[in-house]
XYZ file of C-alpha atoms in Angstrom:
780
model
C 106.816 160.233 -86.934
C 105.202 163.529 -87.838
C 105.480 164.577 -84.229
C 109.177 163.653 -84.110
C 109.964 165.611 -87.302
C 108.100 168.699 -86.161
C 111.008 170.015 -84.112
C 113.780 169.530 -86.732
C 116.032 172.366 -87.643
C 115.775 174.052 -91.054
C 119.126 172.578 -92.059
C 117.870 169.067 -91.378
C 114.680 169.742 -93.310
C 116.714 170.991 -96.254
C 118.875 167.883 -96.023
C 115.818 165.627 -96.073
C 114.400 167.473 -99.049
C 117.682 167.507 -100.951
C 118.193 163.770 -100.495
C 114.565 163.092 -101.540
C 113.717 161.185 -98.402
C 109.894 161.634 -98.956
C 110.214 160.064 -102.434
C 112.182 157.137 -100.988
C 109.588 156.807 -98.239
C 106.720 156.887 -100.753
C 108.366 154.269 -103.025
C 109.102 151.914 -100.108
C 105.618 152.363 -98.576
C 103.903 151.827 -101.942
C 105.930 148.665 -102.567
C 105.191 147.296 -99.097
C 101.426 148.036 -99.318
C 101.033 146.447 -102.752
C 103.597 143.607 -102.784
C 103.091 142.630 -99.104
C 106.429 140.682 -98.788
C 106.749 138.095 -96.072
C 110.151 139.434 -94.894
C 109.570 143.148 -95.049
C 112.925 144.058 -93.467
C 114.886 142.213 -96.177
C 112.657 143.855 -98.785
C 113.439 147.345 -97.426
C 117.215 146.672 -97.239
C 117.296 145.322 -100.799
C 115.452 148.323 -102.187
C 117.649 150.783 -100.293
C 120.741 149.067 -101.736
C 119.192 149.354 -105.176
C 118.704 153.105 -104.717
C 122.240 153.447 -103.447
C 123.622 151.674 -106.522
C 121.531 153.467 -109.153
C 121.268 156.894 -107.561
C 118.324 159.137 -106.730
C 117.545 159.894 -110.374
C 115.831 156.560 -110.836
C 113.320 157.197 -108.015
C 109.644 156.723 -108.880
C 106.753 155.973 -106.562
C 105.934 152.573 -108.195
C 109.496 151.405 -108.990
C 109.326 148.627 -106.342
C 106.023 147.221 -107.637
C 105.849 144.534 -110.264
C 104.394 145.509 -113.625
C 101.341 143.250 -113.256
C 100.445 144.713 -109.848
C 100.988 148.417 -110.449
C 97.911 150.431 -109.437
C 96.519 153.127 -111.757
C 97.040 155.928 -109.195
C 99.268 156.722 -106.213
C 98.774 154.809 -103.006
C 100.257 157.520 -100.781
C 99.094 161.048 -101.593
C 101.325 164.082 -101.483
C 99.211 165.594 -98.747
C 99.955 162.607 -96.525
C 103.704 162.929 -97.186
C 103.594 166.624 -96.406
C 101.779 165.889 -93.175
C 104.288 163.171 -92.194
C 107.419 165.192 -92.952
C 105.897 168.497 -91.862
C 106.705 170.227 -95.172
C 103.483 172.235 -95.056
C 105.353 175.086 -93.420
C 107.522 175.331 -96.517
C 104.671 175.016 -99.035
C 104.316 178.705 -99.760
C 104.831 178.795 -103.543
C 105.494 182.039 -105.403
C 103.627 183.149 -108.546
C 106.614 182.098 -110.650
C 106.474 178.650 -109.060
C 102.754 178.469 -109.836
C 103.431 179.407 -113.460
C 106.227 176.890 -113.792
C 104.176 174.165 -112.083
C 101.152 174.857 -114.286
C 103.320 174.715 -117.445
C 104.970 171.543 -116.268
C 101.590 170.032 -115.416
C 100.199 170.859 -118.863
C 103.269 169.429 -120.538
C 103.072 166.245 -118.484
C 99.340 165.957 -119.128
C 99.843 166.323 -122.875
C 102.720 163.854 -122.764
C 100.638 161.381 -120.765
C 97.662 161.700 -123.133
C 99.863 161.342 -126.209
C 101.663 158.311 -124.782
C 98.375 156.762 -123.719
C 96.864 157.350 -127.163
C 99.940 155.920 -128.856
C 99.966 152.946 -126.530
C 96.235 152.402 -127.086
C 96.732 152.547 -130.871
C 99.575 150.030 -130.739
C 97.632 147.705 -128.464
C 94.591 147.859 -130.707
C 96.725 147.222 -133.740
C 98.303 144.169 -132.116
C 94.910 142.925 -131.018
C 93.488 143.333 -134.493
C 96.377 141.418 -136.045
C 96.062 138.655 -133.460
C 92.309 138.488 -133.983
C 92.695 138.202 -137.745
C 95.152 135.365 -137.301
C 92.872 133.570 -134.854
C 89.864 134.050 -137.122
C 91.771 132.573 -140.012
C 92.674 129.499 -138.010
C 89.130 129.298 -136.579
C 87.595 129.327 -140.084
C 89.842 126.496 -141.172
C 89.148 124.534 -137.987
C 85.398 125.163 -138.309
C 85.352 123.955 -141.889
C 87.108 120.736 -140.918
C 84.856 120.209 -137.905
C 81.694 120.832 -139.916
C 82.792 118.373 -142.550
C 83.505 115.767 -139.875
C 80.214 116.396 -138.053
C 78.149 116.229 -141.219
C 79.789 112.978 -142.219
C 78.993 111.483 -138.808
C 75.384 112.746 -138.900
C 74.903 111.377 -142.393
C 76.260 107.991 -141.371
C 74.034 107.881 -138.269
C 70.979 108.978 -140.240
C 71.531 106.308 -142.862
C 72.139 103.658 -140.217
C 69.137 104.322 -137.972
C 66.598 105.749 -140.404
C 64.401 102.707 -140.596
C 64.610 102.028 -136.868
C 63.648 105.599 -135.998
C 60.750 105.516 -138.385
C 59.450 102.413 -136.653
C 59.845 103.961 -133.204
C 58.052 107.139 -134.322
C 55.161 105.124 -135.609
C 54.847 103.251 -132.301
C 54.953 106.497 -130.278
C 52.339 108.214 -132.413
C 50.076 105.221 -132.098
C 50.511 105.145 -128.309
C 49.789 108.903 -127.979
C 46.671 108.514 -130.074
C 45.278 105.742 -127.887
C 46.110 107.666 -124.671
C 44.436 110.831 -125.982
C 41.280 108.975 -126.969
C 41.152 107.283 -123.554
C 41.661 110.614 -121.765
C 38.825 112.281 -123.683
C 36.504 109.400 -122.883
C 37.473 109.415 -119.192
C 37.043 113.213 -118.820
C 33.609 113.060 -120.444
C 32.595 110.228 -118.134
C 33.970 112.035 -115.068
C 32.136 115.254 -115.957
C 28.895 113.414 -116.483
C 29.330 111.591 -113.158
C 29.996 114.806 -111.235
C 26.977 116.529 -112.737
C 24.794 113.556 -111.891
C 26.150 113.549 -108.327
C 25.527 117.274 -107.856
C 22.016 116.897 -109.233
C 21.319 113.966 -106.903
C 22.698 115.850 -103.871
C 20.666 118.921 -104.791
C 17.411 116.997 -104.809
C 18.367 115.094 -101.643
C 19.060 118.353 -99.799
C 15.879 119.865 -101.163
C 13.815 116.896 -99.977
C 15.441 116.924 -96.521
C 14.844 120.648 -96.164
C 11.210 120.281 -97.133
C 10.845 117.477 -94.563
C 12.496 119.708 -91.930
C 15.423 117.363 -91.257
C 18.686 118.538 -89.720
C 21.224 119.562 -92.365
C 24.204 119.764 -90.026
C 27.151 117.702 -91.201
C 27.727 114.652 -89.020
C 31.436 114.270 -89.545
C 33.072 117.405 -90.835
C 36.341 117.069 -88.947
C 37.194 113.611 -90.198
C 35.748 114.302 -93.674
C 33.371 111.383 -93.410
C 35.869 108.532 -92.984
C 36.265 108.608 -89.208
C 39.838 109.916 -89.322
C 40.861 113.206 -87.690
C 43.473 114.781 -89.983
C 45.415 117.946 -89.137
C 46.334 119.570 -92.459
C 47.934 122.616 -90.839
C 50.661 120.540 -89.191
C 51.789 119.245 -92.582
C 52.211 122.711 -94.059
C 55.505 124.641 -94.169
C 56.173 126.835 -91.141
C 55.758 130.170 -92.942
C 52.431 129.180 -94.478
C 51.080 127.923 -91.157
C 52.110 131.182 -89.460
C 50.383 133.144 -92.220
C 47.167 131.201 -91.620
C 47.305 131.806 -87.873
C 47.933 135.538 -88.425
C 44.260 135.981 -89.354
C 43.124 134.865 -85.884
C 42.594 137.031 -82.840
C 44.157 136.411 -79.454
C 41.201 134.436 -78.118
C 41.338 132.049 -81.082
C 45.117 131.747 -80.798
C 44.742 130.826 -77.132
C 42.239 128.120 -78.083
C 44.522 126.850 -80.841
C 47.372 126.521 -78.348
C 45.323 123.860 -76.533
C 44.930 121.627 -79.604
C 48.345 119.983 -79.790
C 52.029 120.643 -79.198
C 52.719 121.709 -82.771
C 49.909 124.269 -82.679
C 51.163 125.546 -79.332
C 54.600 126.126 -80.840
C 52.965 127.917 -83.759
C 51.091 130.237 -81.430
C 54.394 131.355 -79.854
C 55.669 132.842 -83.129
C 56.782 136.480 -82.885
C 54.886 137.507 -86.007
C 51.540 136.561 -84.464
C 52.079 138.630 -81.351
C 53.285 141.666 -83.291
C 50.096 141.911 -85.332
C 47.257 140.183 -83.512
C 47.279 141.680 -80.051
C 45.916 145.015 -81.238
C 42.967 143.317 -82.932
C 42.055 141.609 -79.701
C 42.332 144.720 -77.619
C 39.986 146.578 -79.937
C 37.374 143.855 -80.203
C 37.279 142.753 -76.577
C 35.448 145.386 -74.540
C 35.897 143.465 -71.275
C 39.693 143.345 -71.283
C 40.997 143.897 -67.767
C 44.367 145.072 -66.497
C 45.337 141.532 -65.576
C 44.729 140.150 -69.066
C 46.227 143.163 -70.830
C 49.423 143.248 -68.758
C 49.947 139.528 -69.270
C 49.584 139.841 -73.037
C 51.783 142.936 -73.206
C 54.480 141.287 -71.082
C 54.506 138.344 -73.476
C 54.674 140.451 -76.634
C 56.730 143.443 -75.467
C 60.021 142.627 -77.303
C 58.424 142.425 -80.753
C 55.140 144.330 -80.440
C 54.873 146.980 -83.153
C 51.121 147.691 -83.493
C 48.752 147.976 -80.550
C 45.066 148.839 -80.774
C 43.299 149.427 -77.451
C 40.275 151.220 -78.852
C 37.185 151.243 -76.586
C 38.941 149.376 -73.778
C 37.063 151.135 -70.982
C 38.284 148.980 -68.062
C 42.011 149.577 -68.444
C 43.852 151.694 -65.877
C 47.390 152.737 -64.933
C 48.989 149.212 -64.690
C 48.143 148.524 -68.325
C 49.631 151.818 -69.514
C 52.793 151.085 -67.520
C 53.010 147.774 -69.393
C 52.518 149.611 -72.683
C 55.474 151.854 -71.855
C 57.663 148.727 -71.591
C 57.053 147.980 -75.293
C 60.074 149.883 -76.574
C 59.577 148.874 -80.215
C 55.980 150.105 -80.400
C 55.334 152.229 -83.495
C 51.536 152.253 -83.874
C 49.328 152.929 -80.827
C 45.550 153.436 -80.779
C 44.139 154.643 -77.444
C 40.927 156.140 -78.799
C 37.861 155.993 -76.542
C 39.896 154.682 -73.583
C 38.110 156.258 -70.625
C 40.893 155.294 -68.230
C 43.497 157.313 -70.134
C 44.575 160.585 -68.495
C 47.516 162.962 -68.737
C 49.687 161.017 -66.309
C 49.066 157.723 -68.107
C 49.917 159.221 -71.488
C 53.075 160.736 -70.046
C 54.152 157.277 -68.877
C 53.386 155.779 -72.302
C 55.273 158.432 -74.262
C 58.317 158.182 -71.989
C 58.647 154.479 -72.742
C 57.551 154.416 -76.408
C 59.888 156.979 -77.920
C 59.799 155.692 -81.502
C 56.052 156.078 -81.974
C 55.047 156.934 -85.516
C 51.235 156.693 -85.222
C 49.213 157.797 -82.197
C 45.409 157.902 -81.999
C 43.920 159.709 -78.974
C 40.441 160.388 -80.338
C 37.492 160.689 -77.923
C 39.650 160.968 -74.783
C 39.822 163.510 -71.949
C 43.401 164.631 -72.497
C 44.505 168.213 -71.854
C 47.395 170.473 -72.807
C 49.669 168.496 -70.481
C 49.352 165.464 -72.740
C 50.353 167.453 -75.808
C 53.297 168.772 -73.841
C 54.358 165.178 -73.091
C 54.057 164.338 -76.794
C 56.110 167.456 -77.542
C 58.876 166.276 -75.210
C 59.057 162.518 -75.902
C 57.691 161.674 -79.372
C 60.270 163.067 -81.752
C 59.407 160.734 -84.676
C 55.618 161.130 -84.595
C 54.040 161.331 -88.064
C 50.354 160.556 -87.410
C 48.293 162.115 -84.613
C 44.534 162.028 -84.061
C 42.939 164.332 -81.480
C 39.414 164.035 -82.852
C 36.672 165.073 -80.411
C 39.120 165.773 -77.583
C 37.475 168.805 -76.006
C 39.823 169.619 -73.117
C 42.968 170.890 -74.811
C 43.369 174.460 -76.041
C 45.434 176.646 -78.354
C 48.333 176.312 -75.923
C 48.348 172.560 -76.503
C 48.631 173.113 -80.258
C 51.475 175.516 -79.548
C 53.259 172.757 -77.617
C 52.684 170.416 -80.533
C 53.940 172.952 -83.088
C 57.130 173.654 -81.144
C 57.910 170.085 -80.125
C 60.526 167.668 -81.360
C 58.132 166.140 -83.893
C 56.820 169.375 -85.416
C 58.823 169.030 -88.630
C 57.948 165.322 -89.062
C 54.201 165.517 -88.371
C 52.359 164.657 -91.588
C 48.819 163.687 -90.526
C 46.687 165.567 -87.996
C 43.042 165.008 -87.090
C 41.405 167.628 -84.853
C 37.804 166.987 -85.851
C 35.057 168.183 -83.535
C 37.335 170.424 -81.448
C 35.352 173.582 -82.188
C 35.275 174.742 -78.554
C 39.015 174.618 -77.983
C 40.693 175.584 -81.275
C 40.618 179.215 -82.457
C 42.290 181.015 -85.382
C 45.239 181.631 -83.071
C 45.632 177.884 -82.617
C 45.573 177.378 -86.388
C 48.228 180.077 -86.720
C 50.477 178.303 -84.199
C 49.903 175.006 -85.918
C 50.693 176.383 -89.369
C 53.863 178.124 -88.155
C 55.237 175.024 -86.429
C 54.172 172.182 -88.755
C 55.039 173.223 -92.317
C 55.328 169.616 -93.552
C 51.696 168.634 -92.948
C 50.349 166.407 -95.728
C 46.897 165.430 -94.409
C 44.567 167.552 -92.291
C 41.157 166.424 -91.029
C 38.800 169.154 -89.756
C 35.448 167.370 -89.722
C 32.453 168.483 -87.635
C 33.590 172.104 -87.293
C 30.350 174.120 -87.540
C 32.217 177.319 -86.611
C 35.211 176.874 -88.920
C 35.835 180.047 -90.952
C 37.684 180.795 -94.163
C 40.379 182.576 -92.154
C 41.553 179.319 -90.573
C 41.838 177.506 -93.907
C 43.732 180.425 -95.435
C 46.234 180.376 -92.581
C 46.851 176.649 -93.054
C 47.177 176.804 -96.846
C 49.571 179.744 -96.679
C 52.056 178.128 -94.297
C 51.599 174.434 -95.275
C 52.040 174.271 -99.067
C 52.561 170.491 -99.144
C 49.060 169.498 -97.997
C 47.582 166.955 -100.409
C 44.633 165.666 -98.333
C 42.080 167.822 -96.525
C 38.698 166.812 -95.090
C 36.138 169.517 -94.255
C 33.028 167.434 -93.593
C 30.423 169.262 -91.548
C 31.853 172.775 -92.029
C 28.887 174.808 -93.342
C 30.429 178.296 -92.929
C 33.217 177.847 -95.478
C 32.823 179.778 -98.714
C 34.415 179.818 -102.128
C 37.294 181.912 -100.824
C 38.772 179.071 -98.770
C 38.307 176.536 -101.585
C 39.962 178.893 -104.056
C 42.888 179.271 -101.685
C 43.132 175.479 -101.502
C 43.112 175.370 -105.302
C 46.383 177.318 -105.345
C 48.007 174.231 -103.815
C 48.697 172.253 -106.966
C 49.627 169.109 -105.018
C 46.056 168.642 -103.712
C 44.933 165.030 -104.141
C 41.979 164.468 -101.790
C 39.202 166.991 -101.078
C 36.203 166.210 -98.858
C 33.375 168.697 -98.265
C 29.750 168.013 -97.395
C 26.655 169.804 -96.139
C 27.899 173.163 -97.446
C 25.439 175.467 -99.207
C 27.906 178.309 -99.827
C 30.369 176.614 -102.158
C 29.580 177.165 -105.827
C 30.853 176.172 -109.254
C 33.374 179.048 -109.283
C 35.656 177.429 -106.714
C 35.313 173.995 -108.290
C 36.334 175.451 -111.621
C 39.578 176.650 -110.077
C 40.084 173.244 -108.384
C 39.748 171.414 -111.695
C 42.112 173.834 -113.401
C 44.941 173.967 -110.847
C 44.920 170.487 -109.277
C 45.831 167.911 -111.944
C 46.717 165.235 -109.355
C 43.291 165.283 -107.688
C 42.069 161.688 -107.395
C 39.480 161.667 -104.578
C 36.629 164.230 -104.457
C 33.779 164.139 -101.911
C 31.198 166.919 -102.414
C 28.045 165.433 -100.913
C 25.035 167.637 -100.168
C 26.484 170.813 -101.704
C 23.263 172.235 -103.132
C 24.761 175.037 -105.252
C 26.939 172.752 -107.348
C 25.668 172.120 -110.880
C 26.791 170.368 -114.043
C 29.529 172.969 -114.409
C 31.342 171.386 -111.473
C 31.458 168.012 -113.211
C 32.691 169.723 -116.356
C 35.517 171.340 -114.386
C 36.455 168.129 -112.551
C 36.539 166.158 -115.807
C 39.972 167.684 -116.481
C 41.483 165.772 -113.516
C 42.977 162.855 -115.418
C 43.924 160.913 -112.249
C 40.504 161.016 -110.574
C 39.418 157.637 -109.214
C 36.698 158.455 -106.638
C 33.894 161.017 -107.051
C 30.994 161.456 -104.619
C 28.273 163.919 -105.628
C 25.501 162.481 -103.447
C 22.511 164.774 -102.743
C 23.689 167.376 -105.287
C 20.215 167.718 -106.768
C 21.262 170.051 -109.600
C 23.409 167.397 -111.259
C 21.811 166.070 -114.453
C 22.602 163.884 -117.461
C 24.533 166.744 -119.043
C 26.937 166.883 -116.113
C 27.612 163.152 -116.334
C 28.206 163.573 -120.055
C 30.759 166.331 -119.365
C 32.478 164.034 -116.864
C 32.692 161.076 -119.229
C 33.966 163.167 -122.143
C 36.973 164.386 -120.144
C 40.240 162.661 -119.202
C 38.830 161.693 -115.796
C 36.592 158.996 -117.282
C 39.430 156.597 -118.099
C 40.530 156.024 -114.464
C 37.261 156.642 -112.581
C 36.612 153.653 -110.274
C 33.935 154.876 -107.827
C 30.987 157.177 -108.545
C 28.202 158.103 -106.111
C 25.144 159.927 -107.493
C 22.743 159.233 -104.627
C 19.562 161.344 -104.770
C 20.674 163.129 -107.945
C 17.071 163.100 -109.114
C 17.805 164.648 -112.524
C 20.121 161.840 -113.575
C 18.507 159.390 -115.979
C 19.168 156.797 -118.651
C 21.405 159.045 -120.780
C 23.890 159.201 -117.932
C 23.986 155.405 -117.856
C 24.627 155.390 -121.622
C 27.639 157.692 -121.230
C 29.003 155.702 -118.283
C 28.664 152.486 -120.275
C 30.505 153.947 -123.250
C 33.495 155.556 -121.582
C 33.963 154.515 -117.945
C 35.603 151.146 -118.486
C 37.361 151.114 -115.081
C 34.266 151.827 -112.972
C 33.948 149.251 -110.167
C 31.470 150.939 -107.778
C 28.351 152.873 -108.769
C 25.633 154.254 -106.490
C 22.522 155.723 -108.150
C 19.959 154.990 -105.489
C 16.728 156.964 -105.656
C 17.532 158.323 -109.129
C 13.947 157.908 -110.226
C 14.529 158.716 -113.908
C 16.684 155.629 -114.426
C 14.509 152.991 -116.043
C 15.087 149.344 -116.811
C 16.787 150.311 -120.076
C 19.502 152.134 -118.136
C 19.838 149.258 -115.667
C 20.291 146.819 -118.556
C 23.275 148.920 -119.696
C 24.752 148.593 -116.209
C 24.550 144.832 -116.599
C 26.856 145.144 -119.613
C 29.521 147.095 -117.668
C 31.732 144.141 -116.832
C 34.080 146.241 -114.699
C 31.368 146.815 -112.048
C 31.873 144.958 -108.775
C 29.475 146.855 -106.491
C 26.170 148.471 -107.516
C 23.431 150.298 -105.596
C 20.168 150.932 -107.479
C 17.857 151.297 -104.499
C 14.674 153.202 -105.274
C 15.185 153.087 -109.054
C 12.582 151.746 -111.457
C 14.065 148.269 -111.507
C 11.906 145.266 -112.323
C 12.413 141.651 -113.237
C 13.884 142.488 -116.629
C 16.464 144.890 -115.221
C 17.481 142.553 -112.395
C 17.840 139.698 -114.852
C 20.066 141.900 -117.047
C 22.331 142.606 -114.079
C 22.998 138.887 -113.853
C 24.956 139.049 -117.119
C 27.782 140.783 -115.228
C 29.687 137.893 -113.670
C 31.995 140.219 -111.672
C 29.250 141.680 -109.489
C 29.827 140.859 -105.814
C 27.800 143.528 -103.967
C 24.324 144.513 -105.183
C 21.696 146.684 -103.467
C 18.214 146.640 -105.044
C 16.130 147.661 -102.045
C 12.841 149.592 -102.327
C 12.017 148.116 -105.742
C 8.485 146.805 -105.462
C 8.446 145.650 -109.115
C 10.913 142.838 -108.437
C 9.248 139.414 -108.164
C 10.370 135.847 -107.696
C 10.964 135.409 -111.440
C 13.449 138.279 -111.695
C 15.415 137.203 -108.614
C 15.490 133.617 -109.895
C 17.039 134.690 -113.237
C 19.524 136.922 -111.452
C 20.587 134.220 -108.975
C 21.096 131.622 -111.690
C 23.631 133.879 -113.432
C 25.332 135.549 -110.424
C 26.468 132.511 -108.464
C 29.523 134.242 -106.969
C 27.720 137.185 -105.397
C 28.587 137.731 -101.720
C 26.485 140.732 -100.565
C 22.853 141.288 -101.540
C 20.293 143.788 -100.235
C 16.659 142.955 -101.063
C 15.072 145.043 -98.316
C 11.523 146.281 -98.916
C 11.072 144.222 -102.084
C 7.606 143.332 -100.867
C 6.698 140.908 -103.687
C 9.393 138.356 -102.897
C 8.322 135.017 -101.409
C 9.939 131.835 -100.149
C 10.311 130.567 -103.714
C 12.689 133.376 -104.625
C 14.780 132.855 -101.488
C 14.919 129.125 -102.242
C 16.434 129.756 -105.697
C 18.768 132.376 -104.236
C 20.048 130.010 -101.559
C 20.752 127.092 -103.879
C 22.371 129.205 -106.617
C 24.339 131.760 -104.556
C 25.996 129.604 -101.919
C 28.831 132.105 -101.303
C 26.539 134.722 -99.758
C 27.991 136.446 -96.683
C 25.610 139.406 -96.220
C 21.871 139.312 -96.942
C 19.212 141.932 -96.145
C 15.573 140.815 -96.255
C 14.188 143.652 -94.158
C 10.614 144.538 -95.117
C 10.033 141.381 -97.183
C 6.698 140.612 -95.545
C 6.011 137.332 -97.399
C 9.207 135.612 -96.220
C 8.647 132.798 -93.706
C 10.641 130.268 -91.721
C 11.020 128.160 -94.866
C 13.311 130.782 -96.415
C 15.571 130.769 -93.346
C 15.610 126.981 -93.513
C 16.840 127.099 -97.117
C 19.488 129.695 -96.281
C 20.791 127.884 -93.213
C 20.905 124.573 -95.061
C 23.014 125.804 -97.987
C 24.588 129.235 -97.310
C 27.092 128.264 -94.615
C 29.242 131.394 -95.108
C 26.492 133.810 -94.080
C 27.792 136.333 -91.496
C 25.132 139.091 -91.551
C 21.387 138.719 -91.905
C 18.625 141.305 -91.550
C 15.053 140.020 -91.243
C 13.517 143.111 -89.644
C 9.831 143.422 -90.390
C 9.487 139.788 -91.539
C 6.361 139.207 -89.476
C 5.950 135.534 -90.426
C 9.360 134.408 -89.115
C 9.236 132.655 -85.743
C 11.544 131.028 -83.195
C 11.919 128.045 -85.484
C 14.049 130.122 -87.856
C 16.600 130.810 -85.113
C 17.061 127.084 -84.594
C 17.844 126.682 -88.299
C 20.354 129.527 -88.165
C 22.097 128.029 -85.157
C 22.504 124.665 -86.884
C 23.485 125.824 -90.375
C 25.061 129.292 -90.156
C 27.990 128.744 -87.791
C 29.729 131.937 -88.946
C 26.838 134.287 -88.230
C 28.071 137.480 -86.499
C 25.273 140.010 -86.996
C 21.527 139.382 -86.852
C 18.820 142.064 -86.982
C 15.305 141.025 -85.932
C 13.426 144.270 -85.383
C 9.601 144.253 -85.454
C 9.420 140.438 -85.509
C 6.327 139.663 -83.453
C 6.530 135.879 -83.692
C 10.066 135.717 -82.304
C 10.046 135.549 -78.527
C 12.352 137.511 -76.282
C 13.678 134.300 -74.768
C 14.769 132.986 -78.190
C 16.447 136.290 -79.019
C 18.397 136.239 -75.770
C 19.392 132.659 -76.453
C 20.656 133.660 -79.900
C 22.997 136.205 -78.303
C 25.028 133.323 -76.887
C 26.311 132.235 -80.301
C 25.818 135.436 -82.375
C 28.001 138.418 -81.504
C 25.601 141.258 -82.428
C 21.844 140.760 -82.148
C 19.215 143.482 -82.500
C 15.705 142.498 -81.519
C 12.323 144.046 -80.853
C 8.741 142.820 -81.097
C 7.180 146.263 -81.580
C 4.620 147.084 -84.213
C 5.917 147.498 -87.741
C 6.450 151.217 -88.514
C 4.222 152.950 -91.009
C 7.048 153.578 -93.479
C 7.215 149.816 -94.141
C 3.923 150.257 -96.038
C 2.426 146.921 -94.981
């Protein structure tokens, strides 16, 4: 219509405007859009007749809409009408028209507000009057109803009072008899269970001492001869969740059990999360196996881990490129990966977010392929890739993903990356959040300054193995107030001055790793104590740290949230530090104070009262039976290392084991006074053990392994290196009792034959064995 009206003459336009055709059009269109009549033609004719009868003075945009359906604002805007009737050519108002329109608008606005206020006042007044009338009637009705209800209740209460009293008496009597019977039954049941456990304990003990086989005869049928599949009775989602913890090999085996399990193994969720675990754990994966798995999972594969898959070649990478939904890809240590293969992968997987290429032989061509194809890349690891150069970083910094890249790892690339490369990287990737520069012996302050100047959003930086950095680079990092994670080790040039600036300017710092920085003193801990969000602090091998520094740390805001603290080889730390930690660090879950020789049993007893501790390492401290027994008072301890404590005897370990029955990881290496009696108590009390280290315990014999294999069925890692009295017989016990064993160390075990060790490799994944002479540092 607008096109047809565009060529009208001025006289016709004036005629249309004079006869108010746009207003008629707006009123009719508004009525049609709101009322939606069934016979729209009749509706239009009726309304046109109405306008003809009453004249154009009665025109209003909502005159053809019923009162109950009138909208609060216009349906057709004036701009639309102008566009339809092409009046925009005439809309060139004069200043006088603007003045008149503004005055008219103000008058109409005031009139509208006044009318609305008056209408609102009248409506509220009517509502108030109606409400008062209703309330009056409601009060009268309520009074009558309450009187009626109370009369009925009183009549019912009088009528049934005696009967209800009798029923109440009978119920109370019944409850009393049931409660007494329940108490008696629970006491009897508890006594029976304790007697049964005691009987089973002594039966197992007698069978172990006689050397009988402790393997369960009927585990699958639970002793009644019936094979029951509990997984098949579970809901589908729960069964899938259980199967998600398996690797591909186990899933393949499960598919052979029954039809229901085979259907379970075909679930999409399993193949989107499990295939990468298999590829990383199976070092003998071939192209045939990999392509078959990738073809099966390609529509829904999201994460793929092919780390250390040395036998994979081009066909596998072509299959990877077919996985269009792949977001996370780990190709680290894949020797078959080259520039052409990566180009194929990146062309197919264009929505990659995470890419790990560490320890590969890729060159600048690979980074150019990433530049061209991976426009959503956020995580990239090029650690220890020694064949790319500054040009490759330039490709990366100018690529499609340069503004989205948040994590970059170029550790160990000291021969290929120069300050020019850091300059290119900083210019092209301003949104970097995490930067890992480990093992850079030649890294200079200049490089760090370039990065910090152009990348102000960095919150995580790792500088492990960078000995040439000085306080200047750390001070420049301190200017970045968003810094959260700082890792530096093996640096003898960093001093307290830079750490003071870090503690002052970085309030969000929560993870600090400053191991083996010899110039750091207690002043550093005093400065870091101001970081109220600090959760992890590692000051290992900082030999100048003393009790005063720990006191400064605990007196600051950082003590309330500190969860992990490592003070390894801080030889000046003693019992006073343990006192301060016990008083103020109520969230501490991990503490490492190994070889802090000034910590005595009094300090270790305080650690036993820190009920927040879950993991503790007190290797090389002056811990004896009393201290180890005190540690048992902490029921939350799950991981304890007490190696190199020659004062620990069977009595101390027995008291500890009797109190810490839920412990899962225990290191007793080089506790030379322990015998089979201690291991016997440990095995029967701590049946949930998964990791145990008995290296250097020279008095341990096959009997200890027999106790462990007979009771500790969850054991996955065991170290018996230097246990010279353990023989091939112990391996037989382990094979029968410890079905979940994955790691076994048997170094310097003369009585274990090479044939038995090779045989153990068939059912244990990682086995280390040697029958050499025991080294001198074992102090036998």
